[in-house]
Short mmCIF file of C-alpha atoms and ligand atoms in Angstrom, two decimals:
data_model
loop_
_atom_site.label_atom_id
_atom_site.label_comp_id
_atom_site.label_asym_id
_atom_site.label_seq_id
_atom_site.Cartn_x
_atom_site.Cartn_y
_atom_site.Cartn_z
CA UNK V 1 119.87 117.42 85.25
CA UNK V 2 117.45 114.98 83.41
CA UNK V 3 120.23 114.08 80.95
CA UNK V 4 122.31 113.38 83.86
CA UNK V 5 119.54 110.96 85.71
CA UNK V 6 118.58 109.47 82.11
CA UNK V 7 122.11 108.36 81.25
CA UNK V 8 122.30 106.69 84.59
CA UNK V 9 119.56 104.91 84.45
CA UNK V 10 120.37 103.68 81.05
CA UNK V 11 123.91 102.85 82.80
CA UNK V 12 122.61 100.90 85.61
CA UNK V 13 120.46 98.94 82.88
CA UNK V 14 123.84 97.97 81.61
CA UNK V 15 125.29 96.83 84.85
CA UNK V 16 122.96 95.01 85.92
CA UNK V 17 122.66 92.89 82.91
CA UNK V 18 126.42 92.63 82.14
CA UNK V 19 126.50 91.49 86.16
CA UNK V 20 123.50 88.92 85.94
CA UNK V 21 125.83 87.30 83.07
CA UNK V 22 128.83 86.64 84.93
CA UNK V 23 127.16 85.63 88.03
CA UNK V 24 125.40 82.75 85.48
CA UNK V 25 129.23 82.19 84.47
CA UNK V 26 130.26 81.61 87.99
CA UNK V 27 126.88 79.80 88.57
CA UNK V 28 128.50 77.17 85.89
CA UNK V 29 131.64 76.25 88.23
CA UNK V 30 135.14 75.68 87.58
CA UNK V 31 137.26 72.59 88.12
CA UNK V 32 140.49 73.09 90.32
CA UNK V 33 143.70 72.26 89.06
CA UNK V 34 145.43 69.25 90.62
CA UNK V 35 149.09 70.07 90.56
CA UNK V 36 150.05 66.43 91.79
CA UNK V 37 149.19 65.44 88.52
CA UNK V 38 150.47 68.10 85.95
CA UNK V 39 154.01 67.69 84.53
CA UNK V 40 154.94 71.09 84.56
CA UNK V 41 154.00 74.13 86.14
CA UNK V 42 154.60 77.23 85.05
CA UNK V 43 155.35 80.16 88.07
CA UNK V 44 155.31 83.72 86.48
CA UNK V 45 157.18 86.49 88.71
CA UNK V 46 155.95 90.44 88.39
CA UNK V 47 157.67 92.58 90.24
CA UNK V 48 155.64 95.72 90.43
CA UNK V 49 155.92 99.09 91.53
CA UNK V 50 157.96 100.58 94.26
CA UNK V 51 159.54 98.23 96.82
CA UNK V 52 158.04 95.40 94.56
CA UNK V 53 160.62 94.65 92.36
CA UNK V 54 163.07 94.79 95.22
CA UNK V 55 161.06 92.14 97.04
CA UNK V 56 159.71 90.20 94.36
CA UNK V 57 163.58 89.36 93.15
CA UNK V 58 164.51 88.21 96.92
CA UNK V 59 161.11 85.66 96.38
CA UNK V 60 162.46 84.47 93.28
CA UNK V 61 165.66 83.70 94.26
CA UNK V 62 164.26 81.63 97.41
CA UNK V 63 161.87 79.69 95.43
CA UNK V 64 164.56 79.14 92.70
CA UNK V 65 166.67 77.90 95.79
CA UNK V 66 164.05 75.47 97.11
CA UNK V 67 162.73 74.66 93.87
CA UNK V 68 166.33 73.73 92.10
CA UNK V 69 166.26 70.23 91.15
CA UNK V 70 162.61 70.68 89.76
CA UNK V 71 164.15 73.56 87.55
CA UNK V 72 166.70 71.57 86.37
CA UNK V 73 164.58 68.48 85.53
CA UNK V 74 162.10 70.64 83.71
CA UNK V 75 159.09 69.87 85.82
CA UNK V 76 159.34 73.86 87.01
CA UNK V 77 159.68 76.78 85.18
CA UNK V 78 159.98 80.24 86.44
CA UNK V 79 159.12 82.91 84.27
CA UNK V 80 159.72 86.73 84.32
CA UNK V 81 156.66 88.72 83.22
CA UNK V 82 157.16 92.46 82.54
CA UNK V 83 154.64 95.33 82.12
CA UNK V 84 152.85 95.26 85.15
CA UNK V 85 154.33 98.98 86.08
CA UNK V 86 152.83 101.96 86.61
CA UNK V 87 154.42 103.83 83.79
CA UNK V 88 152.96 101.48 81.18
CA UNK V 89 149.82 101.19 82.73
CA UNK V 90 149.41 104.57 83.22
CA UNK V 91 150.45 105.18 79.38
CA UNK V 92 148.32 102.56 77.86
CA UNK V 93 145.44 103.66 80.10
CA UNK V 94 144.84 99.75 80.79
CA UNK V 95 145.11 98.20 84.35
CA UNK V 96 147.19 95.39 83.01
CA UNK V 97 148.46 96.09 79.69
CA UNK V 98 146.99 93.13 77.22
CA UNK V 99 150.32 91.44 76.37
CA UNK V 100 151.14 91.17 80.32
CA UNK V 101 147.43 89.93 80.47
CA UNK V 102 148.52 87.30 77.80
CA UNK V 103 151.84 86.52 79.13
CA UNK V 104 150.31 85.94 83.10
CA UNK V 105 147.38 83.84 81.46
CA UNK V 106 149.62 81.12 80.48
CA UNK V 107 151.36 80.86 83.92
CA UNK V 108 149.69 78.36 86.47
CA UNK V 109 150.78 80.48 89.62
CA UNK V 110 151.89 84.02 89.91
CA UNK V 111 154.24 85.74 92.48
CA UNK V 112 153.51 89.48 92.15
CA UNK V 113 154.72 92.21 93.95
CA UNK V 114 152.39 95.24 94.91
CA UNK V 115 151.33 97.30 92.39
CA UNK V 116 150.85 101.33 93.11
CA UNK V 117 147.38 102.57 92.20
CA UNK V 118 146.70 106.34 91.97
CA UNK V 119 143.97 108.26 93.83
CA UNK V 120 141.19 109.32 92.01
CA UNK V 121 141.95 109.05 87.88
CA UNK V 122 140.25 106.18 85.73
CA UNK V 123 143.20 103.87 86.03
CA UNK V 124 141.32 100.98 87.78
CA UNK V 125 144.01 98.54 90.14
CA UNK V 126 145.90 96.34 88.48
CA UNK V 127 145.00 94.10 91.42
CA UNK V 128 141.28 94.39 91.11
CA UNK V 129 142.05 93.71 87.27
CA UNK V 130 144.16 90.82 87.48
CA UNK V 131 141.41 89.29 90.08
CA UNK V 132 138.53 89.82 88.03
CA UNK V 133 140.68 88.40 84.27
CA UNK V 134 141.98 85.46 86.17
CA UNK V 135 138.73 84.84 88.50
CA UNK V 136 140.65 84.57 91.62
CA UNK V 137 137.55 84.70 93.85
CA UNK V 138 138.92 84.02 97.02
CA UNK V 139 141.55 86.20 98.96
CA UNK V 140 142.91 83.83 101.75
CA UNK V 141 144.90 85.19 104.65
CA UNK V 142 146.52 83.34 107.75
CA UNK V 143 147.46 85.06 110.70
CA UNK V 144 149.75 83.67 113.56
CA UNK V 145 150.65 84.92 116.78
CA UNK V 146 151.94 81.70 118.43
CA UNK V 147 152.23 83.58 122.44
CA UNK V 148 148.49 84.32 122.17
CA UNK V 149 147.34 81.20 120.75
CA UNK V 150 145.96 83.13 117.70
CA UNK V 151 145.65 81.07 114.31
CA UNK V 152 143.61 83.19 112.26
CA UNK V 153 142.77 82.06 108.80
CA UNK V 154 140.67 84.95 106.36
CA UNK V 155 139.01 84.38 103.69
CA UNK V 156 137.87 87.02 101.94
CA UNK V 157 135.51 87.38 98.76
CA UNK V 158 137.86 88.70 96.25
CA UNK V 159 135.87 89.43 93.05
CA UNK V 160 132.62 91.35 93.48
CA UNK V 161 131.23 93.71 96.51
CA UNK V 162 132.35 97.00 96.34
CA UNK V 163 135.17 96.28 94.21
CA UNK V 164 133.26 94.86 90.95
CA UNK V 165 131.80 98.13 89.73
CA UNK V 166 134.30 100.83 91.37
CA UNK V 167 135.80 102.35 88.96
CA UNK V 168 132.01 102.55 87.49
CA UNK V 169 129.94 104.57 89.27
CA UNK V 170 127.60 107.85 88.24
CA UNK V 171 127.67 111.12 88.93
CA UNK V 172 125.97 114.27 88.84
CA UNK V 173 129.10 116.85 89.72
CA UNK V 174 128.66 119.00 92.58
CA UNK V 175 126.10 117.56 93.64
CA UNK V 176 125.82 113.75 94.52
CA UNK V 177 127.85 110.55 93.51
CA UNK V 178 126.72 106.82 93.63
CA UNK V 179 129.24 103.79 93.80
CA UNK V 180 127.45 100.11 93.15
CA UNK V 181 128.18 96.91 95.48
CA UNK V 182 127.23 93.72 93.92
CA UNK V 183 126.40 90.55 95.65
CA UNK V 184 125.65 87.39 93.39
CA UNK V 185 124.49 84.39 95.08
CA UNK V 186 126.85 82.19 92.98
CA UNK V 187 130.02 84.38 94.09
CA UNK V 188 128.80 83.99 97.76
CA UNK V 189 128.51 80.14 97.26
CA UNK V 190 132.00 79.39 96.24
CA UNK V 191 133.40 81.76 99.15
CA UNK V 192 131.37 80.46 101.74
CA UNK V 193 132.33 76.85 100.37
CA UNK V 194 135.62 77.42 100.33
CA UNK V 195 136.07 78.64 103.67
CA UNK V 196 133.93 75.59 105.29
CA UNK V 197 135.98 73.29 103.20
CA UNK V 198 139.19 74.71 104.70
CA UNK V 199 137.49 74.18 108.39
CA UNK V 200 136.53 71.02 107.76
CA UNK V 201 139.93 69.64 106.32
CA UNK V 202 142.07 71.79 108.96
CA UNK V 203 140.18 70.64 112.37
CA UNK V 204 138.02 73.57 113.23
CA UNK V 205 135.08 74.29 114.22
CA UNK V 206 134.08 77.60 114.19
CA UNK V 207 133.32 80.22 111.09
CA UNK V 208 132.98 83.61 111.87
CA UNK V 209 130.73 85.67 109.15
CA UNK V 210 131.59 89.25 109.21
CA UNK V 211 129.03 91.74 107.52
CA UNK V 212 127.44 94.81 107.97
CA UNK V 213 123.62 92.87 107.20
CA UNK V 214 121.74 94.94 109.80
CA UNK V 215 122.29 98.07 107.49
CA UNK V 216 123.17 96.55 103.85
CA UNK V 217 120.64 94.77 103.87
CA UNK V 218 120.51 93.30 100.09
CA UNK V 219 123.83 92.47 99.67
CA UNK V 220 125.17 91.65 102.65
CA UNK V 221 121.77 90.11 103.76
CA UNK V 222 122.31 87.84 101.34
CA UNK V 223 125.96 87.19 101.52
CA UNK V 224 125.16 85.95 105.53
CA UNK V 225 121.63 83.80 104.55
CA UNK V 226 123.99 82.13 101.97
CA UNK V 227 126.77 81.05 104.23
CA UNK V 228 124.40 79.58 106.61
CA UNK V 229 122.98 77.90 103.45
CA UNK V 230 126.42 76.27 103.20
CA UNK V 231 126.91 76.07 106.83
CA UNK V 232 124.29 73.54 106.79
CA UNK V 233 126.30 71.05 105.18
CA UNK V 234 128.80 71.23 107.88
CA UNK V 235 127.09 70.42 111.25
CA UNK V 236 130.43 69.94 112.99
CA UNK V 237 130.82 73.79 112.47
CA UNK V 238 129.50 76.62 114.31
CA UNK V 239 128.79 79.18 112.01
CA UNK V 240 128.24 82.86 114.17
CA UNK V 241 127.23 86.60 111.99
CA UNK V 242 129.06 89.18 113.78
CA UNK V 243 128.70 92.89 112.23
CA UNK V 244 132.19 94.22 111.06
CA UNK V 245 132.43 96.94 113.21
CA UNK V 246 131.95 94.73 116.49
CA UNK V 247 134.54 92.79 115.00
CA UNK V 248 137.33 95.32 114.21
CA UNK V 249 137.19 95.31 117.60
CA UNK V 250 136.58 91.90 118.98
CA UNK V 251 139.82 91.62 117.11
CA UNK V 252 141.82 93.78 119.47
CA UNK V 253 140.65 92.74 122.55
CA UNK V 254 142.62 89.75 124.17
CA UNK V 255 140.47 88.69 126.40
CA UNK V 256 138.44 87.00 123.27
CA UNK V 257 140.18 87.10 120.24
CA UNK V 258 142.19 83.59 120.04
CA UNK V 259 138.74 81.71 120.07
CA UNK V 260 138.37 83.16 116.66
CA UNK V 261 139.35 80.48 114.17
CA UNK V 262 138.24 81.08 110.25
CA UNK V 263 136.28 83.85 108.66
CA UNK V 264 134.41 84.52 105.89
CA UNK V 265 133.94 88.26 104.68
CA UNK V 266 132.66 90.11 101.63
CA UNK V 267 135.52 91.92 99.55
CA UNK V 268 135.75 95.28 101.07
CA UNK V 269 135.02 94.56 105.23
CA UNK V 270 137.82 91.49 103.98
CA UNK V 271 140.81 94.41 102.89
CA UNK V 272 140.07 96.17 106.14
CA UNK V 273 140.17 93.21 108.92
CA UNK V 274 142.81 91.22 107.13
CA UNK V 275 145.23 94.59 107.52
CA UNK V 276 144.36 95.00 110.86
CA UNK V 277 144.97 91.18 111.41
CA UNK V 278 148.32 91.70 110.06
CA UNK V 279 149.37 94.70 112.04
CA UNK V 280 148.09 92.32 115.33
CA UNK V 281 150.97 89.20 114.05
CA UNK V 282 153.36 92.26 113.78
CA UNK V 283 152.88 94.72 110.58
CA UNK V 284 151.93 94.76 107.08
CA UNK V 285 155.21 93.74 105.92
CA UNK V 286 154.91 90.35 107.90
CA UNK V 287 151.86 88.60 106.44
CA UNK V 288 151.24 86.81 103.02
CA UNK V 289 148.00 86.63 101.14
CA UNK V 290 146.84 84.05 98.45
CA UNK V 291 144.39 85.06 95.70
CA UNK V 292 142.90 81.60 94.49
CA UNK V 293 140.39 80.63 91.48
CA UNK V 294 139.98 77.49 89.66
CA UNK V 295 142.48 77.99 86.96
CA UNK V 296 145.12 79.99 88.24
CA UNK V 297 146.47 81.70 91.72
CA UNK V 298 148.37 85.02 92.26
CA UNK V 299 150.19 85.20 95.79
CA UNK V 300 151.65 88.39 97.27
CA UNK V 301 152.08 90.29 99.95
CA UNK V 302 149.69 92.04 101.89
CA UNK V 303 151.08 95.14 102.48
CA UNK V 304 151.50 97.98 99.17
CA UNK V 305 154.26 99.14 97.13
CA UNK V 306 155.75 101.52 99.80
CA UNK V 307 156.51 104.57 97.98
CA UNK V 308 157.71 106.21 101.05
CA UNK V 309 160.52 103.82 101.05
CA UNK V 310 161.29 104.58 97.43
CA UNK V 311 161.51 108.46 98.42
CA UNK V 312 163.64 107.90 100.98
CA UNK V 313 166.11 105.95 99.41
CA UNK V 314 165.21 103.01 101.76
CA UNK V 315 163.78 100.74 99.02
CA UNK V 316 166.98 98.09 99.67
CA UNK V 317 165.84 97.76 103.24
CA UNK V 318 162.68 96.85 102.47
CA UNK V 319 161.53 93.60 104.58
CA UNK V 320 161.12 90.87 102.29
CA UNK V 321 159.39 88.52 105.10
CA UNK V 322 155.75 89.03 103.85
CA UNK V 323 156.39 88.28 100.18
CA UNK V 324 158.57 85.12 101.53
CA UNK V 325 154.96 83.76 103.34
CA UNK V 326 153.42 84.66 99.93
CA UNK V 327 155.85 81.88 98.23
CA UNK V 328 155.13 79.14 101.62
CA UNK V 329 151.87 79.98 100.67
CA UNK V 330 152.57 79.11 96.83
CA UNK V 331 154.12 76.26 97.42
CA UNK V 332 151.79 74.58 99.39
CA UNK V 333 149.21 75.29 96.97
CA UNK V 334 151.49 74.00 93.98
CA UNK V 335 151.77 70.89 96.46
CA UNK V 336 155.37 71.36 97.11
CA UNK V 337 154.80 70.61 100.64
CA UNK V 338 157.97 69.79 102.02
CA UNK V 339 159.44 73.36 100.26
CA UNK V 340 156.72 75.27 102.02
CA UNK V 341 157.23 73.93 105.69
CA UNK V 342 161.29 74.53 105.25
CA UNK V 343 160.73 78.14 104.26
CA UNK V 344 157.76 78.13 106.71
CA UNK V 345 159.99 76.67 109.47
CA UNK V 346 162.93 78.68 108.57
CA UNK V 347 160.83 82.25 108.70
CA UNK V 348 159.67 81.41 112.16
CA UNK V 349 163.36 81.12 112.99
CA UNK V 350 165.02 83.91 111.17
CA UNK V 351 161.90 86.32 112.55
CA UNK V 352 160.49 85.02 115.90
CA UNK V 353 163.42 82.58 117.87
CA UNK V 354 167.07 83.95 116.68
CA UNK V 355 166.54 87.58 115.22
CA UNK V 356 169.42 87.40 114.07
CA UNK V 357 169.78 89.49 111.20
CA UNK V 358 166.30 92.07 110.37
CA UNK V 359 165.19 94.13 108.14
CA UNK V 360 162.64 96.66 109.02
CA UNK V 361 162.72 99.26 106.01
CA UNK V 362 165.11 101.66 108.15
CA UNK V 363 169.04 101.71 107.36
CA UNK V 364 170.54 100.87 110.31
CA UNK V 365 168.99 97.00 109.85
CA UNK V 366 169.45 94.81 107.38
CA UNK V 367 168.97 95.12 103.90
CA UNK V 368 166.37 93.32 102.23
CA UNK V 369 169.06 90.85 99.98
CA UNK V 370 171.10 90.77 103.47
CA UNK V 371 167.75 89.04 105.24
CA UNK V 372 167.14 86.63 102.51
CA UNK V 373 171.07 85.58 102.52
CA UNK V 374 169.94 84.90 106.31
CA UNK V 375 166.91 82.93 105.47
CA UNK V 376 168.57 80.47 102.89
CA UNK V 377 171.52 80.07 105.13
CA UNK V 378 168.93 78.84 107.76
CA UNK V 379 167.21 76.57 104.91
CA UNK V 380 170.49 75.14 104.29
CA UNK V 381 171.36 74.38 108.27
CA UNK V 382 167.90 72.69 108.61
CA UNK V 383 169.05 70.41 105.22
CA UNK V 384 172.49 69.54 107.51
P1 LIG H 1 152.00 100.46 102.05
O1 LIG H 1 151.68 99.09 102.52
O2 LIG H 1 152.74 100.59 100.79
O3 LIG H 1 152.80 101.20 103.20
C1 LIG H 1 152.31 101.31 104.56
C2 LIG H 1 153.49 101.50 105.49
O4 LIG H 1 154.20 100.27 105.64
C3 LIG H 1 154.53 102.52 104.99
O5 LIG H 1 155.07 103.17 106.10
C4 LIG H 1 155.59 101.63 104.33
O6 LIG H 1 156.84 102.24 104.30
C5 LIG H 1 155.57 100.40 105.23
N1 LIG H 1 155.92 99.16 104.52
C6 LIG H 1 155.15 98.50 103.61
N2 LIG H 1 155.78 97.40 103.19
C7 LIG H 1 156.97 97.34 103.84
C8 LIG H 1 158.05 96.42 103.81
N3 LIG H 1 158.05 95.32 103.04
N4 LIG H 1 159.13 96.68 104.59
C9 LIG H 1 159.14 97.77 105.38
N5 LIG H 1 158.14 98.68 105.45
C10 LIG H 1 157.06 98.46 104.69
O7 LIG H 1 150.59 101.22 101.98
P2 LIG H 1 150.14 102.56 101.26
O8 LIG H 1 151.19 103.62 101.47
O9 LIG H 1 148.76 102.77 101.76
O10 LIG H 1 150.04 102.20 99.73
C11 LIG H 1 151.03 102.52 98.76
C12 LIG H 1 150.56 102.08 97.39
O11 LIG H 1 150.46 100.66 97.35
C13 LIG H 1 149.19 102.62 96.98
O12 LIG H 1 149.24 103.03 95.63
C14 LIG H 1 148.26 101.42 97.12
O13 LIG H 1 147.19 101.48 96.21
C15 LIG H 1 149.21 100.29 96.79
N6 LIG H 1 148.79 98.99 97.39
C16 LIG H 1 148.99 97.88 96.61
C17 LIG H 1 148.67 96.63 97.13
C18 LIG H 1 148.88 95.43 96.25
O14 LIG H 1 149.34 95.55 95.13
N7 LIG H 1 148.54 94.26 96.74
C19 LIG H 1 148.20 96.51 98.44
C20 LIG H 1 148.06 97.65 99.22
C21 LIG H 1 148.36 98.90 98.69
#
């Protein structure tokens, strides 16, 4: 048993130096790319596992739609990038296999579809990977639900918490087993900044921090004294702590929830609330999510790769909506404005005012190429 406790301690040694270092690299600050000025931009496509390919091809054929004169000229380039699959992850034993690594690191943005990660195993997500390589440190999600006056914007920490160390924790089998949740005070700075910044430049005026402080005390003690810290420098905004749990369920009760405006949340209470949030505007399969650093951004979908679908046969029918926000979302970050808003504009017709073709993932709707035939069609009406 002492071997056990010995090696662990020697372990956590390790962590926490290796962990001190990057929060000193994060510490040092990153300058965000300004895509007004660039003269090309580079947008890599992965497809993924299950439903993700299916999806991920539908997204590039919209943005290669929207996007077709820049593609022509030169000033846009869509690339293919292969290897993010199971299969080859699972046989190299790496969560992104180093030439995809190499291949996504010299794209500016990234459309990816979801990627399917096994229970229990060493294979560590390709998404908590590709977040950690590419520093995309901030996981933002909006949520609509125009009837209820609910504009909901999430942004979660994306790079640390829970997530940092999880595939790394000890154990002593059979008898106990310890996971490690890392808060650095520089990761909980650029979140916290990040979400004010979007409050202040988007009209609002309230930030809701979600932890769980009253019981993780260290961590998310620290993530909520830092936010304030930033808060400070924003006296038009209201910063409130609310506890997670209160707020899973502030979140479903209508009497309250619309007053709600942004939030900021560490990495793990963030991946719960923002699903929830989703399944509130109408499902998994409806909302987009944007995974943002300095030096690059990966958007996707929120919900996973579906493999039920896949079983079934179903994977056609998938609904390609969510991945379809994922590119607005792209393209307003790539400052293609004027793309986003038709694609936005033309998603709130296909899904909320005319209905007139779906997809839902079951056969008797739509299929998923059928639905995007619908959406560019509606694109093209709104160009006359
Ligand atoms: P899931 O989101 O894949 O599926 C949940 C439910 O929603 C299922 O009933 C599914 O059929 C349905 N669904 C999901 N997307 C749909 C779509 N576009 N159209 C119609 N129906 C849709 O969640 P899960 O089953 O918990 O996860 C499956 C796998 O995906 C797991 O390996 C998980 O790790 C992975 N995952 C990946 C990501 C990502 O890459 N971003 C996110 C979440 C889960």
């Amino acid at each position: 048993m002492q071997g056990y406790i010995d090696s662990a301690v020697e372990k956590f040694r390790e962590l926490l130096t290796e962990q001190l270092a990057r929060s000193e690299r994060i510490a040092k600050g990153g300058k965000a790319k300004d895509f007004t000025k660039m003269g090309k931009i580079v947008i890599g496509v992965c497809g993924g596992d299950g439903i993700g390919p299916i999806i991920t091809r539908e997204g590039e054929r919209v943005l290669r739609y929207l996007l077709k004169d820049e593609i022509e000229k030169g000033s846009i380039e869509i690339r293919t990038i292969d290897g993010l699959t199971l299969e080859k992850r699972q046989e190299l034993g790496e969560a992104i296999p180093a030439d995809t690594l190499l291949a996504l690191k010299e794209c500016d943005v990234i459309l990816k579809g979801p990627t399917t990660t096994p229970h229990g195993g060493n294979l560590e997500s390709a998404n908590v990977a590709m977040r950690r390589e590419l520093d995309l440190y901030a996981n933002v999600r909006p949520v609509n639900v125009p009837e209820e006056n609910i504009d909901w914007i999430f942004y979660r920490e994306n790079s640390e918490g829970e997530y940092v160390l999880g595939s790394r924790g000890v154990e002593i089998p059979e008898k106990l087993a310890v996971d490690f949740k890392v808060t650095t005070d520089a990761g909980t700075r650029r979140i916290a900044r990040a979400a004010f910044e979007y409050a202040k430049n988007n009209g609002k005026t309230n930030v809701a921090i979600v932890t769980k402080a009253n019981i993780m005390k260290k961590t998310d003690g620290n993530f909520s004294k830092i936010c304030h810290e930033v808060a400070a420098e924003y006296p038009d905004i209201t910063a409130e702590d609310w506890y997670v749990d209160i707020m899973t369920a502030n979140l479903i009760n209508e009497a309250i929830r619309s007053k709600f405006q942004v939030f900021v949340l560490p990495n793990l209470y963030g991946d719960i609330i923002t699903d929830e949030a989703a399944q509130i505007q109408g499902g998994v399969g409806t909302a987009g999510s944007a995974n943002v650093g300095d030096a690059y951004a990966m958007f996707e979908a929120v919900h996973g790769s579906a493999p039920r679908l896949i079983e079934q046969g179903l994977g056609e029918y998938a609904n390609p909506s969510s991945i379809f926000k994922a590119a607005a979302m792209m393209l307003r970050h790539i400052a293609r404005t004027s793309a986003a808003e038709k694609l936005e504009k033309a998603l709130l017709i296909c899904t909320e005012t005319e209905k007139k073709v779906i997809a839902t993932g079951e056969a008797e709707n739509a299929t998923c190429a059928e639905f995007s035939d619908y959406v560019m069609e509606t694109i093209q009406k709104m160009d006359g």
